Coordinates of C-alpha atoms in Angstrom, one line a residue:
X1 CA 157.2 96.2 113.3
X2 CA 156.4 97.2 109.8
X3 CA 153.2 95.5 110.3
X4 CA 152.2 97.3 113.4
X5 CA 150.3 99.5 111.6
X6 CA 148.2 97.4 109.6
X7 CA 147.7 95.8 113.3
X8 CA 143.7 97.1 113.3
X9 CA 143.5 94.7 109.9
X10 CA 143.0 91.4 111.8
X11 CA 140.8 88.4 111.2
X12 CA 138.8 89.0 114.7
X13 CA 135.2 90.9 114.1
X14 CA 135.9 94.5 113.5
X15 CA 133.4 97.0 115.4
X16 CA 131.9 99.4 113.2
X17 CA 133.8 102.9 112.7
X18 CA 132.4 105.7 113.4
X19 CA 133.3 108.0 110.3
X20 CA 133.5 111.2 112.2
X21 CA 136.3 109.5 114.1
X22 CA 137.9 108.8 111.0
X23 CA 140.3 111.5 109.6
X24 CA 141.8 110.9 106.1
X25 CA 144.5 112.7 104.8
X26 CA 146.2 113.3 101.7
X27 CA 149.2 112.4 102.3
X28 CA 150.4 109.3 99.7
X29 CA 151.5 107.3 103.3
X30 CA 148.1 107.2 104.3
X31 CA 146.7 106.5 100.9
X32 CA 149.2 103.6 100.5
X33 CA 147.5 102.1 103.8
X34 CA 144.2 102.6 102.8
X35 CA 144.9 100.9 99.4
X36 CA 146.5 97.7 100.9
X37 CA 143.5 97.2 103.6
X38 CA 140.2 96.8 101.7
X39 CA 138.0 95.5 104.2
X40 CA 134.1 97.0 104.3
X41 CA 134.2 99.2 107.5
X42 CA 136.7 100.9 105.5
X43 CA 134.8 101.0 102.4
X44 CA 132.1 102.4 103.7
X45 CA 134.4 105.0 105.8
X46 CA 135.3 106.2 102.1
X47 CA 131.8 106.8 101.0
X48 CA 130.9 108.6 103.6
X49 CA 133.7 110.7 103.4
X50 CA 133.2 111.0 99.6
X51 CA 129.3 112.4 100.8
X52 CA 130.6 115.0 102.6
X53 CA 132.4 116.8 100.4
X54 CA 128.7 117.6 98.2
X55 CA 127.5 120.8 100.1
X56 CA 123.9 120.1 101.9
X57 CA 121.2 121.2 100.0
X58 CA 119.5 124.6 100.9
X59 CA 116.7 126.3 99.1
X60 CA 116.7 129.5 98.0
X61 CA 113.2 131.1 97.3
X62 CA 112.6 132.8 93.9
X63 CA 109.2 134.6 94.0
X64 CA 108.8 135.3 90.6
X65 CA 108.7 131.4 89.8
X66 CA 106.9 130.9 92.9
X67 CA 104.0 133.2 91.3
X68 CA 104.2 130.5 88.4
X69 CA 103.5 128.0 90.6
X70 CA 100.7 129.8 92.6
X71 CA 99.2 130.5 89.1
X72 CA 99.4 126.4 88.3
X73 CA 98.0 125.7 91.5
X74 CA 94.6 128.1 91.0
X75 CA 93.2 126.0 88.4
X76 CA 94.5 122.4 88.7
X77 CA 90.7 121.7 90.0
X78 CA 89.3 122.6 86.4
X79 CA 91.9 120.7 84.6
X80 CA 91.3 118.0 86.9
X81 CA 87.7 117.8 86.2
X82 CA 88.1 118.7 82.2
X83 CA 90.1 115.4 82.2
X84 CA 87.2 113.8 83.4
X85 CA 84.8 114.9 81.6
X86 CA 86.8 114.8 77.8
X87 CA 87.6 111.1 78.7
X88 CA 84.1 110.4 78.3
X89 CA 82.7 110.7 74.5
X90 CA 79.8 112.8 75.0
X91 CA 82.0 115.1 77.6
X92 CA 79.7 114.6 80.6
X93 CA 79.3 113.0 83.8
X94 CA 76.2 111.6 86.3
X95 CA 77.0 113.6 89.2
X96 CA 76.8 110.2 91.9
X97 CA 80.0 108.9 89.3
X98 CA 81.9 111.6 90.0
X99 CA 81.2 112.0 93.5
X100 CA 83.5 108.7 93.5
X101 CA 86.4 110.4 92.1
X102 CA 86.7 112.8 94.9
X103 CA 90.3 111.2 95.6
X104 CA 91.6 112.0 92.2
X105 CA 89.8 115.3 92.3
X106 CA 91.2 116.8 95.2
X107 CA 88.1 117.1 97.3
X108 CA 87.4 115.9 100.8
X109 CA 85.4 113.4 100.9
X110 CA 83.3 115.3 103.6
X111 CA 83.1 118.2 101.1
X112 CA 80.1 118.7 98.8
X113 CA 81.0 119.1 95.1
X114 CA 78.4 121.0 93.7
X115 CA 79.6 124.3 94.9
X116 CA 83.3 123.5 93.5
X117 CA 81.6 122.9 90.2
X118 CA 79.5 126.0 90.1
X119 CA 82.8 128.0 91.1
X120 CA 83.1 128.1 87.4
X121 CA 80.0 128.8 85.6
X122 CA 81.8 129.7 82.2
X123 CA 83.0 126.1 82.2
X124 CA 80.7 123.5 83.5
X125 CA 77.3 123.1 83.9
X126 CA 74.3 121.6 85.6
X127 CA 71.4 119.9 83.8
X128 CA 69.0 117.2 84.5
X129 CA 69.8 114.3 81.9
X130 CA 66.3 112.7 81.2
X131 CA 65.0 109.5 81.9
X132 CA 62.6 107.0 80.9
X133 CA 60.7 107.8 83.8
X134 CA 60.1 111.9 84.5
X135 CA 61.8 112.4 87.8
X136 CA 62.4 115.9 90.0
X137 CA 65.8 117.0 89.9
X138 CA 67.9 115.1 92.6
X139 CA 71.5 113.7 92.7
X140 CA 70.7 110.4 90.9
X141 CA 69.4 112.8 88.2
X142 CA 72.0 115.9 87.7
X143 CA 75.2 115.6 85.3
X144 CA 77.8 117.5 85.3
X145 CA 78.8 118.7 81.1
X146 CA 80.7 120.9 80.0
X147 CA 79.9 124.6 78.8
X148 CA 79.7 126.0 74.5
X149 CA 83.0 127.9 74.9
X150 CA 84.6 124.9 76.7
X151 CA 83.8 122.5 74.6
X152 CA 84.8 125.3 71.9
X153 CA 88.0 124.9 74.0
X154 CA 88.9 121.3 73.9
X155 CA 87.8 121.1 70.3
X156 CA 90.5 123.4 69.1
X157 CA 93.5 121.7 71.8
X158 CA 92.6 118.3 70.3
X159 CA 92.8 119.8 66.2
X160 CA 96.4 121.3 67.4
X161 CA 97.3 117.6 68.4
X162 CA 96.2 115.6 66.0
X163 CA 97.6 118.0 63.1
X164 CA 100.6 119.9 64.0
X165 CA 101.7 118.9 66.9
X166 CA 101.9 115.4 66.2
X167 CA 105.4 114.8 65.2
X168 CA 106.3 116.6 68.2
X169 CA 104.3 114.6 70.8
X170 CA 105.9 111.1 69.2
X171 CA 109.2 112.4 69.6
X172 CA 108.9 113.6 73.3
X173 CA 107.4 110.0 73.9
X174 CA 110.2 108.4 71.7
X175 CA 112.7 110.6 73.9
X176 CA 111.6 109.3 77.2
X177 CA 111.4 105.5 76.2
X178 CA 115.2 106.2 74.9
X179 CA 116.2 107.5 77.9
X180 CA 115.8 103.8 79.5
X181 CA 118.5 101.0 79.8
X182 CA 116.3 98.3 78.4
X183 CA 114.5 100.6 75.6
X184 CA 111.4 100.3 77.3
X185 CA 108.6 102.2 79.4
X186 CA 105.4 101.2 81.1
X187 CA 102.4 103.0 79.6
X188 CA 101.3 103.4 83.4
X189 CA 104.3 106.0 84.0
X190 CA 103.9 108.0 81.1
X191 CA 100.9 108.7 81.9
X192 CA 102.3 110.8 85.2
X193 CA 103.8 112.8 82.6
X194 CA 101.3 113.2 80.0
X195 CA 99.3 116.2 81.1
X196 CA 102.9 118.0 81.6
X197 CA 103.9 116.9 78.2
X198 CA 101.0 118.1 76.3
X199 CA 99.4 114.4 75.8
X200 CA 95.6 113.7 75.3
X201 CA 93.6 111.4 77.3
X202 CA 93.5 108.9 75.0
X203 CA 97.3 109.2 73.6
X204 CA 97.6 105.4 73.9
X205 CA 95.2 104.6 71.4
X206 CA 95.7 107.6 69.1
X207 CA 98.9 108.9 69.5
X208 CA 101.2 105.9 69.9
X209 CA 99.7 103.1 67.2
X210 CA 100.3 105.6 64.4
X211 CA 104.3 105.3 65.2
X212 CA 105.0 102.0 64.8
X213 CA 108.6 102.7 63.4
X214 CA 109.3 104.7 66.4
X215 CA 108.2 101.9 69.3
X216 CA 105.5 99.1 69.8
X217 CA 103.4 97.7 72.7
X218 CA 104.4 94.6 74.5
X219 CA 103.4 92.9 77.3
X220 CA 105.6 93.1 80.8
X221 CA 105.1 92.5 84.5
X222 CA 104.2 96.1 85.0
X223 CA 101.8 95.8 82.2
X224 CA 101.5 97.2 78.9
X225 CA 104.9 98.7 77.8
X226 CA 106.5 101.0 74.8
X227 CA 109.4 99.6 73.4
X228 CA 111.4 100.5 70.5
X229 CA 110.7 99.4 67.0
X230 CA 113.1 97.1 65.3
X231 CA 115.7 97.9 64.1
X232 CA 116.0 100.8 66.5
X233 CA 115.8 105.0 65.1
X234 CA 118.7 106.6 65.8
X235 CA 118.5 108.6 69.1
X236 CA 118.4 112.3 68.9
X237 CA 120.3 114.8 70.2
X238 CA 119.9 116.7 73.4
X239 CA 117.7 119.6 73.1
X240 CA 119.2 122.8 72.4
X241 CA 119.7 125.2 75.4
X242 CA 116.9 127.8 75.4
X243 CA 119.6 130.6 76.7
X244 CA 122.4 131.5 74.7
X245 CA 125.8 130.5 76.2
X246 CA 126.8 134.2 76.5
X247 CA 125.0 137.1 77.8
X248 CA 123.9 139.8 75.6
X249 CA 125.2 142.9 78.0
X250 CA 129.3 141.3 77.5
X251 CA 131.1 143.8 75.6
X252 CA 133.5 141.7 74.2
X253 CA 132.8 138.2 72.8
X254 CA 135.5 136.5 74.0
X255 CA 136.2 133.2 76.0
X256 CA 136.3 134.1 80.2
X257 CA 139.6 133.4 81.9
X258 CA 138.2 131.8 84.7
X259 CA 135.2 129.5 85.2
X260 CA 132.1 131.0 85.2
X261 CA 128.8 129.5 87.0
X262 CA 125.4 131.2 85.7
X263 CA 122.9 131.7 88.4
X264 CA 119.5 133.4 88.1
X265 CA 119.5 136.9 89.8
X266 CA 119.7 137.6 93.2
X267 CA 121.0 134.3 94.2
X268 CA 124.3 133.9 96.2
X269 CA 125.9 130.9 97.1
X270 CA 128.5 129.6 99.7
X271 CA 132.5 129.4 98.5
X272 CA 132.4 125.4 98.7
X273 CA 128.9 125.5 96.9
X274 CA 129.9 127.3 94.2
X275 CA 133.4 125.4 94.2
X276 CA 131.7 122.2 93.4
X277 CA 129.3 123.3 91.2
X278 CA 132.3 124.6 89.1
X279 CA 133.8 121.0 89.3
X280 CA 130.6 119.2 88.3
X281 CA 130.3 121.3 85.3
X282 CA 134.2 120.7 84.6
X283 CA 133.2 117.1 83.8
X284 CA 132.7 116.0 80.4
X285 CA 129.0 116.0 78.8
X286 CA 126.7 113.1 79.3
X287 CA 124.1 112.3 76.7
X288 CA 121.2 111.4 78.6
X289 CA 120.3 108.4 76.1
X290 CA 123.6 107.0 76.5
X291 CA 123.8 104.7 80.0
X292 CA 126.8 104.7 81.5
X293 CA 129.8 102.4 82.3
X294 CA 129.8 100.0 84.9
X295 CA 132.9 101.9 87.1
X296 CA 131.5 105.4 86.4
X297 CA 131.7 107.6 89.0
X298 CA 129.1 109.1 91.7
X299 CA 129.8 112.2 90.1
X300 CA 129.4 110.9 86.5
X301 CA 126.3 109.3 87.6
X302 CA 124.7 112.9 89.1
X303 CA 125.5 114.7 86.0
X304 CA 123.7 111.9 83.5
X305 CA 120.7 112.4 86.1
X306 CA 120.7 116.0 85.6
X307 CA 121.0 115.4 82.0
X308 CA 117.6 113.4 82.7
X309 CA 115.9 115.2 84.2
X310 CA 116.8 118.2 82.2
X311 CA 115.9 116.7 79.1
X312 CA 112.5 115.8 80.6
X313 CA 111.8 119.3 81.7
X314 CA 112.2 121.0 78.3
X315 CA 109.9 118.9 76.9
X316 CA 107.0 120.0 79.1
X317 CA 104.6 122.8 77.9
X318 CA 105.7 124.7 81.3
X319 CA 108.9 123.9 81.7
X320 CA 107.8 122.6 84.8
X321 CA 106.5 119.0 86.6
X322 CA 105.9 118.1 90.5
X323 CA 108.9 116.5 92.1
X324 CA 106.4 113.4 92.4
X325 CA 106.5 112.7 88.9
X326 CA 109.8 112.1 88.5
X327 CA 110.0 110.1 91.2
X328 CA 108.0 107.6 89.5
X329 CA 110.8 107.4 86.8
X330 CA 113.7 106.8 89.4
X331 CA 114.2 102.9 88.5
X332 CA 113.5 103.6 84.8
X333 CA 115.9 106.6 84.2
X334 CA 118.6 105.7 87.1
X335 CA 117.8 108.6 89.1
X336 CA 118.8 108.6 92.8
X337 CA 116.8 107.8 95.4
X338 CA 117.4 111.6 97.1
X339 CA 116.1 113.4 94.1
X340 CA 114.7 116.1 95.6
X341 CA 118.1 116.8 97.7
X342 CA 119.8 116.4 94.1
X343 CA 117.5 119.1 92.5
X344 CA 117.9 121.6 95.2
X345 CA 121.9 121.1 95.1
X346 CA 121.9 122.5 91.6
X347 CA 120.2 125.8 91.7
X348 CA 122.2 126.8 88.1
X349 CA 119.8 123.8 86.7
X350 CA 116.4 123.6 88.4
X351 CA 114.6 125.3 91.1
X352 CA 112.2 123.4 93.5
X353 CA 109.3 125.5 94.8
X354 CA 107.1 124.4 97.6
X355 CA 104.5 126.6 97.0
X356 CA 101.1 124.0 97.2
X357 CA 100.8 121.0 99.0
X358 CA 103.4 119.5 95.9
X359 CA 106.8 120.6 95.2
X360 CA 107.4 122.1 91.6
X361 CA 110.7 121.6 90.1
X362 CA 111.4 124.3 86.8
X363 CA 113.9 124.4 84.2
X364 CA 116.0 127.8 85.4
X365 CA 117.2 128.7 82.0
X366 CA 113.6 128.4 80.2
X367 CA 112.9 131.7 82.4
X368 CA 113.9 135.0 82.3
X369 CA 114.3 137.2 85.7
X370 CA 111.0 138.0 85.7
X371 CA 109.7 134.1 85.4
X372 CA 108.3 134.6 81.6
X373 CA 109.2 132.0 79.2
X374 CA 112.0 132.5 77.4
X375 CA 110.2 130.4 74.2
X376 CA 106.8 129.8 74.7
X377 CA 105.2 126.5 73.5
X378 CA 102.1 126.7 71.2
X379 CA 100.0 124.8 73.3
X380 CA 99.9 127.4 76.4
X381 CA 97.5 129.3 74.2
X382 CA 94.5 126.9 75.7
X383 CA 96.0 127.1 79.2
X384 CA 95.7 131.1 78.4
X385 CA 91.9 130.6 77.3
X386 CA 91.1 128.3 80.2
X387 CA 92.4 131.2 82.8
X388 CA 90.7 134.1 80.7
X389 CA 87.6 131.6 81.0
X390 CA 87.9 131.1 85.1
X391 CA 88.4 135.0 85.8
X392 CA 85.4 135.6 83.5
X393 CA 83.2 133.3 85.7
X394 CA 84.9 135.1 88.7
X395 CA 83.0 138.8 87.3
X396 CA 80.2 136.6 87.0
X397 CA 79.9 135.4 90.4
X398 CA 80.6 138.9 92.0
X399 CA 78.2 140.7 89.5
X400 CA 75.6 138.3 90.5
X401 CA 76.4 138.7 94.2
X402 CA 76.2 142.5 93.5
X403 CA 72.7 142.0 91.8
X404 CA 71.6 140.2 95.3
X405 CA 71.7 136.9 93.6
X406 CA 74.2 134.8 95.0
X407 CA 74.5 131.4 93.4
X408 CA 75.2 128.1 95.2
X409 CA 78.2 127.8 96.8
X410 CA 79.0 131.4 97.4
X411 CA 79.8 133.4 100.9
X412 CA 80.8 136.7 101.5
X413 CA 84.6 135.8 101.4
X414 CA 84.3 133.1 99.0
X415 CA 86.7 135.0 96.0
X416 CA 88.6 136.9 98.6
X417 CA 89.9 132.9 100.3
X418 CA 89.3 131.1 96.8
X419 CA 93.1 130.5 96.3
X420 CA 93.2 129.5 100.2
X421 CA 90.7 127.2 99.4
X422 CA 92.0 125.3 96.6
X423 CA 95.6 125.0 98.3
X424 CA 93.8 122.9 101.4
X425 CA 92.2 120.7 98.8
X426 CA 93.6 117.2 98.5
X427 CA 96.3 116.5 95.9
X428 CA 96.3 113.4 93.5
X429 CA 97.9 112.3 90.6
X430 CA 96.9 113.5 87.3
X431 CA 96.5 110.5 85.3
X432 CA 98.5 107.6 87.4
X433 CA 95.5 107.0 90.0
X434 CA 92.8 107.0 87.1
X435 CA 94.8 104.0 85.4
X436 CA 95.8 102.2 88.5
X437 CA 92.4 102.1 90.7
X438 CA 90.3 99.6 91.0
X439 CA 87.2 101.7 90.8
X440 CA 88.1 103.2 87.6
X441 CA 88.5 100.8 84.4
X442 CA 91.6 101.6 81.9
X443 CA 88.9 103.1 79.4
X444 CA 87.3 105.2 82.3
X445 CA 84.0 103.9 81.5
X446 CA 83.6 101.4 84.1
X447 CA 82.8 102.2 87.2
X448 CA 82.3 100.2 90.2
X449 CA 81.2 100.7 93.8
X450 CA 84.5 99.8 95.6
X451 CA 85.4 103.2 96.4
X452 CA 81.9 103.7 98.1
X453 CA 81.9 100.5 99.5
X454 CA 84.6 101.1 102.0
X455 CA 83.0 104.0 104.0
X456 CA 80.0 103.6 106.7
X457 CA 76.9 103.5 105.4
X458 CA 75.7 106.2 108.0
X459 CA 78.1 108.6 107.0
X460 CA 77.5 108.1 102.9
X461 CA 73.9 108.7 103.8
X462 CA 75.1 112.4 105.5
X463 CA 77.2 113.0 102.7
X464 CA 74.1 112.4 99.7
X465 CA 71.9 114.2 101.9
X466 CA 74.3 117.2 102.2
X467 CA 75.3 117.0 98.4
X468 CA 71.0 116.2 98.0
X469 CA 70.7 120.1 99.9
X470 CA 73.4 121.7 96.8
X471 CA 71.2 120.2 94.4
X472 CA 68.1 121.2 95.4
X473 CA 69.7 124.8 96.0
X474 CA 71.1 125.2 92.6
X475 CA 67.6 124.6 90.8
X476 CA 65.7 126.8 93.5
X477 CA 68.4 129.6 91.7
X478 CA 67.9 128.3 88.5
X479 CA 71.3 127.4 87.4
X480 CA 70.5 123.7 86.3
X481 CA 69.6 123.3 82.9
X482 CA 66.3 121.6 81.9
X483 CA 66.7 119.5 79.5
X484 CA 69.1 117.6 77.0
X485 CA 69.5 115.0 74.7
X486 CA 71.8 113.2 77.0
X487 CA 71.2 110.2 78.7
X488 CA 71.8 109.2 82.3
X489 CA 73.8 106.5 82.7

């Protein structure tokens, strides 16, 4: 009888167990069964029971880094169409080319774009570019440039790269290609990233051949790669916290008797929540450049990703990247496939807001209560400038509504629904789509009508007669510029 009751362990095709039927205890009889019967269904009965003791993920709402988010979300249309326009050397556009990056723009493609553009008169401009042969304005006709304090703008961002921030933006790149098992990273990726991390345009033929001891360009199936330089730099060490370990308000400075989790204000968690978090944070520290083990454990393997991802967020000027984009990195870093449950299951770390049609994720201890930066990065100066430069175009608008001279694009609840507006647009990449369509070469100067060509050609004829009526509006009101030296393309 003593093999009775390993009698379920038989050669015959075991069903599949159902692992809510399956109760395992602690007991070191039961244990000493499970260890002498190592057939799959059992295997499996483990991991699944392993699952459920991490607490289901449930989001907590934090408004103040919601507001953050909302703020982001108001002017990713300009910084969508400055990265346009700065990709190109003379920092313009023919408005029927970039009526073909609607897609990456965020527009419908049923939606006209001259009125988005003249949303921000302090920014970009109209003007007829002049041809050989002297045309009226029309759409083959208009570009789209870029206004004296904007370019003023971009002028002064690209001296702050190129001078002082330098080192800084090498080492960030040099940190993520580290952060691989192979010591190597596909341009294409990065480029998710780049806007977060402060990178120009052009970063891979400016930024990165100036650093040849840190990495070099090879060729892979994913196409052009960084890789480190050989022999290898040394790999850094983890950035430092931006919170100091203890609270200013503790009396005494003195080592807590019991385990203590840090959570931002006004957020409670459930007694097995809390529980495990306390464990997770009991386990030693991963260095996020350092793959692990082959036998590490599920638990080892979460805290290296939150190591990741970590070490990604406080490199950001924000402090802050959509969910999307590290998503991208999931092969590349060893993320799991469930990141988004894994962000949301350590509120002490990162909080996910789903304000926008995107899900932010930001770096908790970067913020205060009030979601300020703790340290501010120099390079939020030109996002400051670029939102002093949008509300100033905003008086504009309404002083010129006031003045009975309401410029294209504008209705009587235009600014009042202007953030409604710009949360129903369409939401694209930053700089992954750019790289990766067809229409769009790697240099952004070749264009090619595959993106048109997939329409009907009765409804691109509605759509250039509708974007035809904003044009011809606009220089009725006179807010298309003569002339210029510029030439359409």
């Amino acid at each position: 009888m003593a093999t009775s009751s390993l009698s379920f362990i038989s050669p015959q095709p075991v069903p599949p167990i159902d692992p809510r039927r399956v109760h395992l205890s602690n007991s070191p009889k039961s244990v000493t069964k499970l260890a002498i019967s190592p057939t799959p269904a059992i295997r499996c009965t483990l991991a699944a029971a392993a699952a459920k003791s991490i607490p289901p993920p449930k989001l907590v709402r934090c408004p103040a880094l919601d507001r953050q988010a909302a703020r982001a979300n108001r002017i990713r249309f300009v910084r969508k169409l400055l990265t346009l326009l700065l990709s190109k050397s003379r920092h313009f556009l023919p408005l029927r080319v970039l009526r073909r990056c609607h897609r990456f723009l965020g527009i419908p493609r049923r939606r006209p774009l001259v009125p988005f553009v003249l949303r921000y008169p302090t920014i970009f401009c109209l003007f007829q570019a002049p041809t050989s042969n002297p045309l009226s304005p029309s759409l083959y006709t208009i570009a789209v440039g870029l206004t004296p304090a904007a370019e003023a703008l971009a002028a002064d961002l690209a001296a702050l790269r190129a001078t002082e921030l330098a080192p800084r933006l090498a080492a960030n790149i040099h940190r993520l290609v580290l952060m691989t098992p192979d010591r190597s990273l596909p341009v294409s990726k990065i480029a998710h990233l780049a806007p977060d991390l402060g990178l120009a345009m052009d970063f891979r033929a400016t930024l990165c051949p100036r650093h040849p001891d840190l990495f070099t360009y090879v060729n892979t199936s994913q196409g052009h790669a960084l890789q480190l330089a050989d022999p290898p730099p040394p790999p850094p060490p983890p950035l430092p916290p931006f919170c100091p370990t203890a609270p200013a308000d503790r009396l005494i400075d003195r080592p807590r008797r019991f385990p203590h989790l840090q959570l931002r204000s006004g957020l409670n968690l459930r007694r097995a929540h809390r529980d495990y978090l306390l464990r997770f944070h009991s386990l030693p520290e991963v260095s996020p450049f350092e793959p692990l083990d082959e036998g590490a454990s599920l638990e080892m393997a979460e805290r290296r990703a939150c190591a990741v991802v970590r070490e990604v967020l406080a490199m950001t000027v924000e402090k802050r990247t959509l969910v999307d984009h590290l998503t991208h990195f999931r092969r590349d870093f060893g993320l799991p496939n469930r990141l988004r449950a894994m962000l949301v299951r350590h509120p002490e770390l990162f909080y996910v807001s789903i304000k926008g049609l995107r899900h932010s994720v930001f770096l908790v201890e970067a913020f205060d209560d009030d979601g300020r930066l703790v340290v501010k990065d120099d390079m939020l100066v030109a996002r400051d400038r670029l939102e002093q430069l949008v509300r100033e175009g905003k008086r504009m608008r309404r002083a010129k509504k006031k003045g009975l001279l309401a410029p294209a694009g504008d209705s009587e609840d235009d600014d009042e629904d202007e953030d409604e507006e710009d949360d129903s647009l369409e939401v694209d990449d930053e700089f992954g789509d750019l790289l990766e369509d067809a229409s769009i070469g790697l240099d952004w100067e070749e264009v090619s009508d595959r993106s048109e060509s997939k329409g009907n050609n009765a409804e691109d004829a509605e759509l250039d007669a509708m974007e035809e009526f904003w044009v011809k509006k606009a220089v009725a009101e006179g807010l298309v510029d003569g002339g210029s030296e510029l030439d359409a393309w």
